Coordinates of C-alpha atoms and ligand atoms in Angstrom, one line a residue:
M1 CA 0.0 0.0 0.0
T2 CA 1.6 3.3 -1.1
E3 CA 0.9 6.7 0.4
E4 CA -1.0 7.5 -2.8
T5 CA -3.3 4.4 -2.5
H6 CA -3.7 5.1 1.2
N7 CA -5.5 8.3 0.5
A8 CA -7.0 8.2 -3.0
Q9 CA -10.6 8.2 -3.9
K10 CA -11.2 5.1 -6.0
I11 CA -12.8 5.1 -9.4
G12 CA -13.3 1.9 -11.5
A13 CA -15.0 0.6 -14.6
P14 CA -18.6 1.9 -15.4
E15 CA -20.1 -1.5 -14.9
D16 CA -18.7 -1.6 -11.4
R17 CA -20.2 1.6 -10.3
V18 CA -22.5 1.1 -7.2
L19 CA -25.3 3.6 -6.7
I20 CA -25.7 4.9 -3.2
F21 CA -29.3 5.2 -2.2
D22 CA -29.6 7.1 1.1
T23 CA -32.6 6.5 3.3
T24 CA -31.6 8.6 6.3
L25 CA -34.7 10.8 5.8
R26 CA -37.1 7.8 5.5
D27 CA -35.9 4.6 7.2
G28 CA -33.5 6.6 9.4
E29 CA -36.2 9.0 10.5
Q30 CA -38.4 6.1 11.4
S31 CA -36.1 5.3 14.4
P32 CA -38.0 6.2 17.5
G33 CA -36.9 9.7 18.6
A34 CA -35.0 10.6 15.4
S35 CA -37.7 12.8 13.9
M36 CA -36.4 15.9 12.0
T37 CA -38.1 19.2 11.2
L38 CA -38.6 20.2 7.6
G39 CA -35.7 22.6 7.8
E40 CA -33.4 19.9 9.2
K41 CA -34.5 17.4 6.5
L42 CA -33.6 20.0 3.9
R43 CA -30.2 20.6 5.3
V44 CA -29.5 16.8 5.4
A45 CA -30.8 16.5 1.8
E46 CA -28.5 19.3 0.7
M47 CA -25.6 17.6 2.3
L48 CA -26.4 14.3 0.7
D49 CA -26.8 15.9 -2.7
S50 CA -23.5 17.7 -2.5
M51 CA -21.5 14.7 -1.4
G52 CA -22.6 12.7 -4.4
V53 CA -25.4 10.5 -3.2
D54 CA -27.2 9.0 -6.2
V55 CA -30.7 8.6 -4.8
I56 CA -32.2 10.3 -1.8
E57 CA -35.3 8.6 -0.3
A58 CA -36.9 11.7 1.3
G59 CA -39.8 10.1 3.1
F60 CA -43.1 8.2 3.0
P61 CA -45.6 10.8 1.6
I62 CA -48.8 9.0 2.6
A63 CA -47.6 8.7 6.2
S64 CA -48.4 12.3 7.1
N65 CA -48.8 15.8 5.7
G66 CA -45.3 16.6 7.1
D67 CA -43.8 13.7 5.2
F68 CA -45.5 14.7 2.0
E69 CA -44.2 18.3 2.4
A70 CA -40.7 17.1 3.2
V71 CA -40.6 14.9 0.1
S72 CA -42.0 17.7 -2.0
E73 CA -39.6 20.3 -0.7
V74 CA -36.6 18.0 -1.0
S75 CA -37.6 17.4 -4.6
K76 CA -37.6 21.1 -5.3
L77 CA -34.2 21.6 -3.6
V78 CA -32.1 18.8 -4.8
K79 CA -29.9 19.6 -7.8
S80 CA -28.2 16.3 -8.8
A81 CA -29.6 13.3 -7.0
T82 CA -32.7 11.3 -7.9
V83 CA -35.4 12.0 -5.2
C84 CA -37.5 9.1 -4.2
G85 CA -40.8 8.7 -2.3
L86 CA -41.9 5.4 -0.6
A87 CA -45.3 3.9 -1.2
R88 CA -47.1 0.7 -0.2
A89 CA -48.8 -1.2 -3.0
G90 CA -52.1 0.7 -3.0
A91 CA -53.2 3.4 -5.4
K92 CA -53.6 6.1 -2.7
D93 CA -50.0 5.6 -1.5
I94 CA -48.6 5.7 -5.0
D95 CA -50.7 8.7 -6.0
R96 CA -49.4 10.6 -3.0
A97 CA -45.8 9.6 -3.7
G98 CA -46.2 10.6 -7.4
A99 CA -47.5 14.0 -6.3
A100 CA -44.7 14.5 -3.8
V101 CA -41.8 13.8 -6.2
K102 CA -43.2 15.5 -9.2
H103 CA -41.0 18.6 -8.9
A104 CA -37.8 16.6 -8.7
K105 CA -35.4 16.8 -11.7
S106 CA -35.2 13.0 -11.5
P107 CA -38.2 11.5 -9.6
R108 CA -38.5 7.9 -8.4
I109 CA -41.3 6.0 -6.8
H110 CA -40.3 3.2 -4.5
T111 CA -43.2 0.8 -4.0
F112 CA -43.0 -2.3 -1.8
I113 CA -45.0 -5.3 -0.5
S114 CA -44.1 -8.2 1.8
T115 CA -43.4 -11.5 0.2
S116 CA -42.5 -13.7 3.2
P117 CA -45.1 -16.3 4.5
V118 CA -45.1 -14.7 8.0
H119 CA -45.7 -11.2 6.6
M120 CA -48.3 -12.2 4.0
K121 CA -50.3 -14.2 6.6
H122 CA -50.1 -12.1 9.7
K123 CA -49.4 -8.6 8.5
L124 CA -51.1 -8.3 5.1
Q125 CA -53.6 -11.2 5.6
M126 CA -53.4 -11.8 1.9
Q127 CA -53.0 -14.9 -0.2
P128 CA -49.7 -15.3 -2.2
E129 CA -51.7 -14.9 -5.4
E130 CA -53.2 -11.6 -4.2
V131 CA -49.7 -10.4 -3.4
L132 CA -48.5 -11.2 -6.9
E133 CA -51.5 -9.2 -8.4
A134 CA -50.7 -6.3 -6.1
I135 CA -47.1 -6.3 -7.3
A136 CA -48.1 -6.0 -10.9
F137 CA -50.7 -3.3 -10.1
S138 CA -48.4 -1.2 -8.0
V139 CA -45.5 -1.1 -10.4
R140 CA -47.8 -0.3 -13.4
H141 CA -49.6 2.4 -11.4
A142 CA -46.3 3.9 -10.3
R143 CA -45.1 4.0 -13.9
K144 CA -47.9 6.4 -14.7
Y145 CA -46.0 9.0 -12.7
T146 CA -42.4 8.3 -13.6
D147 CA -40.4 5.8 -15.6
N148 CA -38.1 5.4 -12.7
V149 CA -39.7 2.8 -10.4
E150 CA -38.1 0.7 -7.7
W151 CA -39.9 -2.3 -6.3
S152 CA -39.0 -4.0 -3.0
A153 CA -39.9 -7.5 -1.7
E154 CA -40.2 -6.6 2.0
D155 CA -38.8 -9.4 4.2
A156 CA -37.2 -10.9 1.0
T157 CA -34.6 -12.9 3.0
R158 CA -37.3 -14.9 4.8
T159 CA -39.3 -15.4 1.5
D160 CA -39.7 -18.8 -0.2
R161 CA -37.1 -18.7 -3.0
D162 CA -39.4 -19.7 -5.8
F163 CA -42.0 -17.2 -4.7
L164 CA -39.3 -14.5 -4.6
C165 CA -38.2 -15.3 -8.1
K166 CA -41.9 -15.1 -9.3
S167 CA -42.4 -11.8 -7.5
V168 CA -39.3 -10.2 -9.0
E169 CA -40.2 -11.5 -12.5
I170 CA -43.7 -9.9 -12.2
A171 CA -42.2 -6.6 -11.0
I172 CA -39.8 -6.5 -13.9
K173 CA -42.5 -7.3 -16.4
A174 CA -44.7 -4.5 -14.9
G175 CA -41.9 -2.0 -15.5
A176 CA -39.7 -1.8 -12.4
N177 CA -36.2 -0.8 -13.2
T178 CA -34.7 -1.3 -9.8
I179 CA -35.4 -4.4 -7.7
N180 CA -34.6 -4.2 -4.1
I181 CA -34.0 -7.3 -2.0
P182 CA -34.4 -6.2 1.7
D183 CA -33.1 -8.0 4.7
T184 CA -35.9 -6.3 6.6
V185 CA -35.3 -8.0 9.9
G186 CA -31.5 -8.2 9.7
Y187 CA -31.7 -12.0 9.7
T188 CA -29.5 -13.1 6.8
L189 CA -25.8 -14.0 6.8
P190 CA -23.4 -12.7 4.1
Q191 CA -23.0 -16.0 2.3
E192 CA -26.8 -16.7 2.3
Y193 CA -27.5 -13.2 1.0
A194 CA -25.0 -13.7 -1.8
E195 CA -26.7 -17.0 -2.7
I196 CA -30.1 -15.3 -2.9
I197 CA -28.8 -12.6 -5.2
T198 CA -26.9 -15.2 -7.3
M199 CA -30.1 -17.3 -7.6
L200 CA -32.2 -14.4 -8.7
R201 CA -29.6 -13.5 -11.3
E202 CA -29.6 -17.0 -12.6
K203 CA -33.3 -17.7 -12.6
V204 CA -35.3 -14.6 -13.2
P205 CA -35.9 -13.6 -16.9
N206 CA -34.6 -10.1 -17.8
I207 CA -32.9 -9.6 -14.5
D208 CA -29.9 -8.2 -16.4
K209 CA -32.1 -5.3 -17.5
V210 CA -32.6 -3.9 -14.0
I211 CA -30.4 -2.7 -11.2
L212 CA -30.4 -5.0 -8.2
S213 CA -30.3 -3.3 -4.8
A214 CA -29.5 -4.2 -1.1
H215 CA -31.4 -2.9 1.9
C216 CA -30.0 -4.6 4.9
H217 CA -30.9 -4.0 8.5
N218 CA -28.4 -4.5 11.3
D219 CA -30.2 -6.6 13.9
L220 CA -27.2 -9.1 14.0
G221 CA -24.6 -6.4 13.2
L222 CA -24.3 -7.7 9.7
A223 CA -25.9 -5.0 7.6
V224 CA -22.7 -3.8 6.0
A225 CA -21.2 -7.3 5.5
N226 CA -24.4 -8.5 3.9
S227 CA -24.6 -5.5 1.6
L228 CA -21.0 -6.0 0.5
A229 CA -21.6 -9.7 -0.1
G230 CA -24.5 -8.7 -2.4
V231 CA -22.3 -6.2 -4.2
A232 CA -19.6 -8.8 -4.8
V233 CA -22.1 -11.0 -6.7
G234 CA -23.8 -8.3 -8.7
L235 CA -25.9 -5.8 -6.8
R236 CA -25.3 -2.3 -8.1
Q237 CA -27.3 -0.2 -5.6
V238 CA -26.9 -0.1 -1.8
E239 CA -29.5 1.4 0.4
C240 CA -28.0 2.9 3.5
T241 CA -28.1 5.7 6.1
I242 CA -25.6 8.1 7.6
N243 CA -24.4 6.7 11.0
G244 CA -26.4 3.5 10.3
L245 CA -29.6 5.2 11.6
G246 CA -32.8 3.3 11.0
E247 CA -35.5 1.0 12.4
R248 CA -34.4 -1.0 15.5
A249 CA -30.6 -1.7 15.2
G250 CA -30.5 0.5 12.0
N251 CA -29.6 0.1 8.4
A252 CA -26.2 -0.4 6.8
A253 CA -24.0 2.7 7.5
M254 CA -23.2 4.6 4.3
E255 CA -19.7 5.7 5.6
E256 CA -18.8 2.0 6.2
I257 CA -20.0 0.8 2.8
V258 CA -18.3 3.6 1.0
M259 CA -15.0 3.3 2.8
A260 CA -14.9 -0.5 2.7
L261 CA -15.1 -0.3 -1.1
N262 CA -12.6 2.5 -1.2
V263 CA -10.0 1.0 1.1
R264 CA -10.3 -2.6 -0.3
H265 CA -10.4 -1.6 -3.9
D266 CA -7.7 -4.3 -4.4
L267 CA -10.3 -7.0 -3.6
M268 CA -13.5 -5.3 -4.7
P269 CA -13.4 -3.3 -7.9
Q270 CA -16.8 -1.8 -7.2
W271 CA -16.8 1.9 -6.5
T272 CA -19.2 4.7 -5.6
G273 CA -19.5 8.4 -6.5
I274 CA -19.4 9.6 -2.9
D275 CA -16.9 12.4 -2.0
T276 CA -15.5 10.6 1.0
T277 CA -14.2 13.8 2.6
C278 CA -17.8 14.8 3.4
L279 CA -18.5 11.6 5.5
S280 CA -17.4 13.1 8.8
R281 CA -19.4 16.3 8.4
A282 CA -22.5 14.4 7.2
S283 CA -22.2 12.2 10.3
K284 CA -22.0 15.2 12.6
L285 CA -24.9 16.9 11.0
V286 CA -27.2 13.8 11.3
S287 CA -26.1 13.3 14.8
A288 CA -26.8 16.9 15.7
V289 CA -30.3 17.1 14.1
T290 CA -31.5 13.8 15.6
A291 CA -29.6 14.0 18.9
F292 CA -28.5 10.4 18.3
P293 CA -24.9 10.3 19.5
V294 CA -22.3 8.5 17.4
Q295 CA -20.6 5.8 19.5
Y296 CA -17.0 6.7 20.3
N297 CA -15.6 3.6 18.6
K298 CA -17.9 3.7 15.6
A299 CA -16.1 2.8 12.4
I300 CA -15.0 5.7 10.2
V301 CA -16.8 8.5 12.0
G302 CA -16.5 7.7 15.7
Q303 CA -14.5 10.1 17.9
N304 CA -11.9 7.3 18.5
A305 CA -11.8 6.0 15.0
F306 CA -8.4 7.6 14.4
A307 CA -7.2 8.0 18.0
H308 CA -4.1 6.2 19.1
E309 CA -3.7 5.8 22.9
S310 CA -1.2 3.0 23.6
G311 CA 2.5 3.8 23.6
I312 CA 3.3 1.1 21.0
H313 CA 0.7 2.4 18.6
Q314 CA 1.7 6.0 19.1
D315 CA 5.3 5.1 18.5
G316 CA 4.4 3.2 15.3
M317 CA 2.3 6.1 14.1
L318 CA 5.1 8.5 14.6
K319 CA 7.4 6.4 12.4
D320 CA 4.8 5.8 9.7
N321 CA 1.0 6.4 9.8
Q322 CA 0.4 3.2 7.8
T323 CA 1.4 1.1 10.8
Y324 CA -2.0 1.5 12.5
E325 CA -4.1 3.5 10.0
I326 CA -5.7 1.8 7.0
M327 CA -7.0 5.2 5.7
L328 CA -6.1 8.8 6.3
P329 CA -8.4 10.7 8.6
E330 CA -8.4 13.5 6.0
S331 CA -9.9 11.0 3.5
V332 CA -13.1 11.0 5.5
G333 CA -13.0 14.7 6.3
I334 CA -11.5 14.5 9.7
S335 CA -8.9 17.3 10.0
K336 CA -6.4 17.2 12.8
S337 CA -8.3 19.3 15.3
T338 CA -6.9 22.5 14.0
L339 CA -6.6 25.7 15.9
I340 CA -8.3 28.2 13.7
M341 CA -8.7 31.7 14.9
G342 CA -8.9 33.8 17.9
K343 CA -10.7 36.9 19.0
H344 CA -8.8 39.1 16.6
S345 CA -9.8 37.2 13.5
G346 CA -11.9 39.2 11.2
R347 CA -15.1 38.6 9.3
H348 CA -13.3 37.9 6.0
A349 CA -11.0 35.2 7.6
F350 CA -14.1 33.7 9.2
R351 CA -16.0 33.6 5.9
E352 CA -13.0 32.0 4.2
K353 CA -12.7 29.4 6.9
I354 CA -16.4 28.5 6.7
H355 CA -16.2 28.2 3.0
E356 CA -13.1 26.0 3.3
M357 CA -15.1 23.7 5.7
G358 CA -17.7 23.3 3.0
Y359 CA -20.5 25.5 4.3
Q360 CA -22.6 27.9 2.3
L361 CA -24.4 30.3 4.5
A362 CA -26.8 33.0 3.7
D363 CA -25.6 36.5 4.6
N364 CA -27.8 36.7 7.7
E365 CA -26.6 33.2 8.9
L366 CA -23.0 34.2 8.3
Q367 CA -23.5 37.4 10.3
E368 CA -25.1 35.6 13.2
A369 CA -22.5 32.8 13.1
F370 CA -19.7 35.4 13.1
F371 CA -21.3 37.1 16.1
R372 CA -21.5 33.8 18.0
F373 CA -17.9 33.0 17.0
K374 CA -16.7 36.4 18.5
E375 CA -18.6 35.7 21.7
L376 CA -17.0 32.3 21.9
A377 CA -13.5 33.5 21.1
D378 CA -13.9 36.0 24.0
K379 CA -14.7 33.2 26.4
K380 CA -12.5 30.4 25.1
K381 CA -8.7 30.5 24.5
H382 CA -8.6 28.0 21.6
V383 CA -11.3 27.8 19.0
F384 CA -11.1 24.5 17.0
D385 CA -12.7 23.4 13.8
D386 CA -15.1 21.3 15.8
D387 CA -16.2 24.4 17.8
I388 CA -17.0 26.2 14.5
I389 CA -18.9 23.2 13.1
A390 CA -21.0 22.9 16.3
L391 CA -21.7 26.6 16.3
I392 CA -22.8 26.7 12.7
D393 CA -24.9 23.6 13.0
S394 CA -26.7 25.1 16.0
E395 CA -27.0 28.5 14.3
V396 CA -28.5 27.2 11.0
A397 CA -30.8 24.9 13.0
R398 CA -32.5 27.9 14.5
G399 CA -35.6 28.8 12.6
N400 CA -38.4 31.1 13.3
E401 CA -38.0 31.7 17.0
H402 CA -40.9 32.8 19.1
I403 CA -39.0 32.2 22.3
K404 CA -35.5 33.7 22.5
F405 CA -32.9 33.2 25.3
V406 CA -32.0 36.5 26.9
S407 CA -30.0 35.7 30.1
L408 CA -29.6 33.1 32.8
Q409 CA -28.0 33.1 36.3
V410 CA -27.8 29.9 38.2
I411 CA -26.9 29.2 41.8
A412 CA -25.6 25.6 42.0
G413 CA -23.7 23.7 44.6
S414 CA -24.2 21.2 47.4
K415 CA -26.5 23.3 49.5
G416 CA -29.9 23.3 47.8
P417 CA -32.3 24.3 46.6
Q418 CA -30.5 25.3 43.4
E419 CA -31.9 28.5 41.8
A420 CA -32.2 29.8 38.3
K421 CA -33.0 33.5 37.3
L422 CA -34.0 33.5 33.7
E423 CA -35.1 36.1 31.1
L424 CA -36.8 35.1 27.9
D425 CA -38.0 37.1 25.0
I426 CA -41.4 35.7 24.1
D427 CA -42.7 37.2 20.8
G428 CA -40.9 40.5 21.5
E429 CA -41.8 40.8 25.2
V430 CA -39.0 40.2 27.7
K431 CA -40.2 38.2 30.7
A432 CA -38.2 37.2 33.8
V433 CA -38.6 34.6 36.6
K434 CA -36.8 33.0 39.5
S435 CA -37.2 29.3 40.0
T436 CA -35.8 26.5 42.1
G437 CA -35.3 22.9 41.4
D438 CA -33.6 19.6 42.2
G439 CA -30.2 20.7 40.7
P440 CA -29.3 23.5 38.4
V441 CA -30.7 21.9 35.2
D442 CA -34.0 21.2 36.9
A443 CA -34.2 24.8 38.2
T444 CA -33.4 26.1 34.7
F445 CA -36.1 24.0 33.0
N446 CA -38.6 24.9 35.7
A447 CA -37.9 28.5 35.0
I448 CA -38.6 28.0 31.3
K449 CA -41.8 26.1 32.1
E450 CA -43.0 28.9 34.4
L451 CA -42.5 31.5 31.6
F452 CA -43.9 29.3 28.9
P453 CA -46.0 26.5 30.3
T454 CA -46.6 23.5 28.0
R455 CA -47.8 19.9 28.0
A456 CA -44.5 18.8 26.6
H457 CA -42.6 16.0 28.4
L458 CA -38.9 15.8 28.6
Q459 CA -37.8 12.5 26.9
L460 CA -34.0 13.1 26.7
Y461 CA -31.4 15.3 28.2
Q462 CA -27.9 14.8 26.9
V463 CA -24.6 16.7 27.3
H464 CA -21.3 16.3 25.6
A465 CA -18.2 18.4 25.2
V466 CA -17.5 19.5 21.7
T467 CA -13.7 19.6 22.2
Q468 CA -11.4 18.9 25.1
G469 CA -10.5 21.0 28.1
T470 CA -12.5 22.5 30.9
D471 CA -13.3 25.5 28.7
A472 CA -14.8 23.3 26.0
Q473 CA -18.2 24.2 24.6
A474 CA -21.0 22.0 26.0
E475 CA -23.4 20.7 23.4
V476 CA -26.8 19.8 25.0
S477 CA -29.6 18.0 23.3
V478 CA -33.1 18.0 24.6
R479 CA -36.0 15.9 23.2
L480 CA -39.5 16.9 24.0
E481 CA -42.7 14.9 23.3
E482 CA -46.2 16.2 23.0
D483 CA -49.2 14.3 21.8
G484 CA -47.0 11.7 20.2
K485 CA -44.8 14.2 18.3
T486 CA -41.2 14.5 19.3
V487 CA -38.7 17.3 18.6
T488 CA -35.1 17.7 19.4
G489 CA -33.4 20.9 20.3
R490 CA -29.7 21.6 20.6
G491 CA -27.8 24.3 22.5
I492 CA -24.1 25.1 22.5
D493 CA -22.3 27.3 25.0
T494 CA -19.2 27.2 27.2
D495 CA -21.6 27.3 30.1
T496 CA -23.5 24.0 30.4
M497 CA -26.5 25.6 32.0
V498 CA -26.8 28.2 29.2
A499 CA -26.4 25.4 26.6
S500 CA -29.2 23.5 28.5
A501 CA -31.6 26.4 28.5
R502 CA -30.9 27.1 24.8
A503 CA -31.5 23.4 23.9
Y504 CA -34.8 23.4 25.8
I505 CA -35.9 26.6 24.1
S506 CA -34.8 25.4 20.7
A507 CA -37.0 22.2 21.2
L508 CA -39.9 24.4 22.3
N509 CA -39.6 26.6 19.2
K510 CA -39.7 23.5 17.0
L511 CA -42.9 22.3 18.8
L512 CA -44.4 25.7 18.2
V513 CA -43.6 25.5 14.5
K514 CA -45.5 22.1 14.4
R515 CA -48.4 23.5 16.4
L516 CA -48.7 26.9 14.7
R517 CA -49.4 25.0 11.4
H518 CA -52.8 24.3 13.0
A519 CA -53.4 27.7 14.8
P520 CA -51.3 30.1 12.9
D521 CA -52.1 33.3 14.7
D522 CA -52.5 32.2 18.3
I523 CA -49.3 31.7 20.2
A524 CA -51.0 32.3 23.5
A525 CA -53.4 29.4 22.9
L526 CA -50.4 27.1 22.6
Q527 CA -49.6 27.4 26.2
I528 CA -51.6 25.5 28.9
Ligands
LIG1 O1 -36.7 -2.8 5.6 C1 -37.4 -2.8 4.6 O2 -37.8 -3.8 4.1 C2 -37.9 -1.5 4.1 C3 -38.6 -1.5 2.8 C4 -39.7 -0.5 2.8 C5 -37.7 -1.3 1.7 O3 -37.5 -0.5 4.7
LIG2 ZN1 -35.8 -0.8 6.1

């Protein structure tokens, strides 16, 4: 392995190109607690598009008006990728998906039905013959909206093999051009999955006219291995998510699929169009908007993925980085935590830095981010790239704010009760309150609830340090639930209590956006 191969983005023959189908916004968002606002979905979609994702599954339009709007807005926004909407086999689902993707430059409808005995009997309560009819109908109906139709055999890996062949044959005959073979419950093993794909390629007429796709869940921790086993025997699309987000144990992680193909190009000639240097930033963005932390030792994007602690490893690394690193951190967009600027840095340098980091901010966002950067540089001696990323991600995440943080003073310590003095600006009116609680966070949240009472329940409170040191910024995530809807707010500050208050307020603002859709003029009515 030379230094050049260590780092290079791999490109191969056209027939070996693997399409990356990202379903972070659909399967990923189906993870309990991972719901995103429309604005957050648009930011994720923009990131996916800019990093070279081929197909973005933006949602399940029949599921809710919010999902429909998200797919529709993503369709309008995305410049290069195909935008896809999911639909069950019925006409209503497909009509809704067709309407949602109609503005996309390249629209796709993805329709599916279960084919395994257990799903057909208990979930669908349909006879196998009825399922076959539904497959033909759904694909034909979807073709009325677009000539780009994907069909999935839900629970394919637990489906009778002859019945799977029959189902796929019917879907191809009806006009599907992508056939997806999901391991819906994460049950298969790499060799078995490869056998299923090989069998389909050998037995189903015209299978060479379509693209075969993997959609593997991670219940046994094998989603990536199974997807790669499928690629090795002819799949040319992989469905995956950033950070492996998804139902239950999640989907195959995009960063792992892409880097496995990139690093082991010597054994697998298949390649993707993903700009690998965007992987780390995409991971941080998805983690930030969902408040799903990335495990420290997560492959490719975990905080420890490129950390070397033991003396022997450090010694090896100092002599040659190939001793313990199979890819360069830079190849996935992890820069050595660089010290960037201090309080004397100007707006111009800040703009250049932001640009270099791959952000495109509107003038007002840049202005606000610069203001927050200056505030930070006053408080914190060293400002690192990660500080800037956290700051911008929290800044851009702010939308229309009815409730704004003004100030907070907290009395903490071992002698309670702890006390919080809080000022909030609620729709232009500054209100103040003093509250106590069981600890400083509780006191702060009680103060917010006194100034803005709601029915929302706190589901998650999570703190982590953006960088190292006692002056590091605290990044706090708060998840609130109300009437079955969940929202996640984030707050960043060198003061953990201020970050906590900002996170709670950000979540409340998101809840308000959801509720104001139903009662647009009445913010007071939203309180209890
Ligand atoms: O896991 C699954 O089978 C799915 C289908 C809808 C493709 O998500
Ligand atoms: Zn799935």
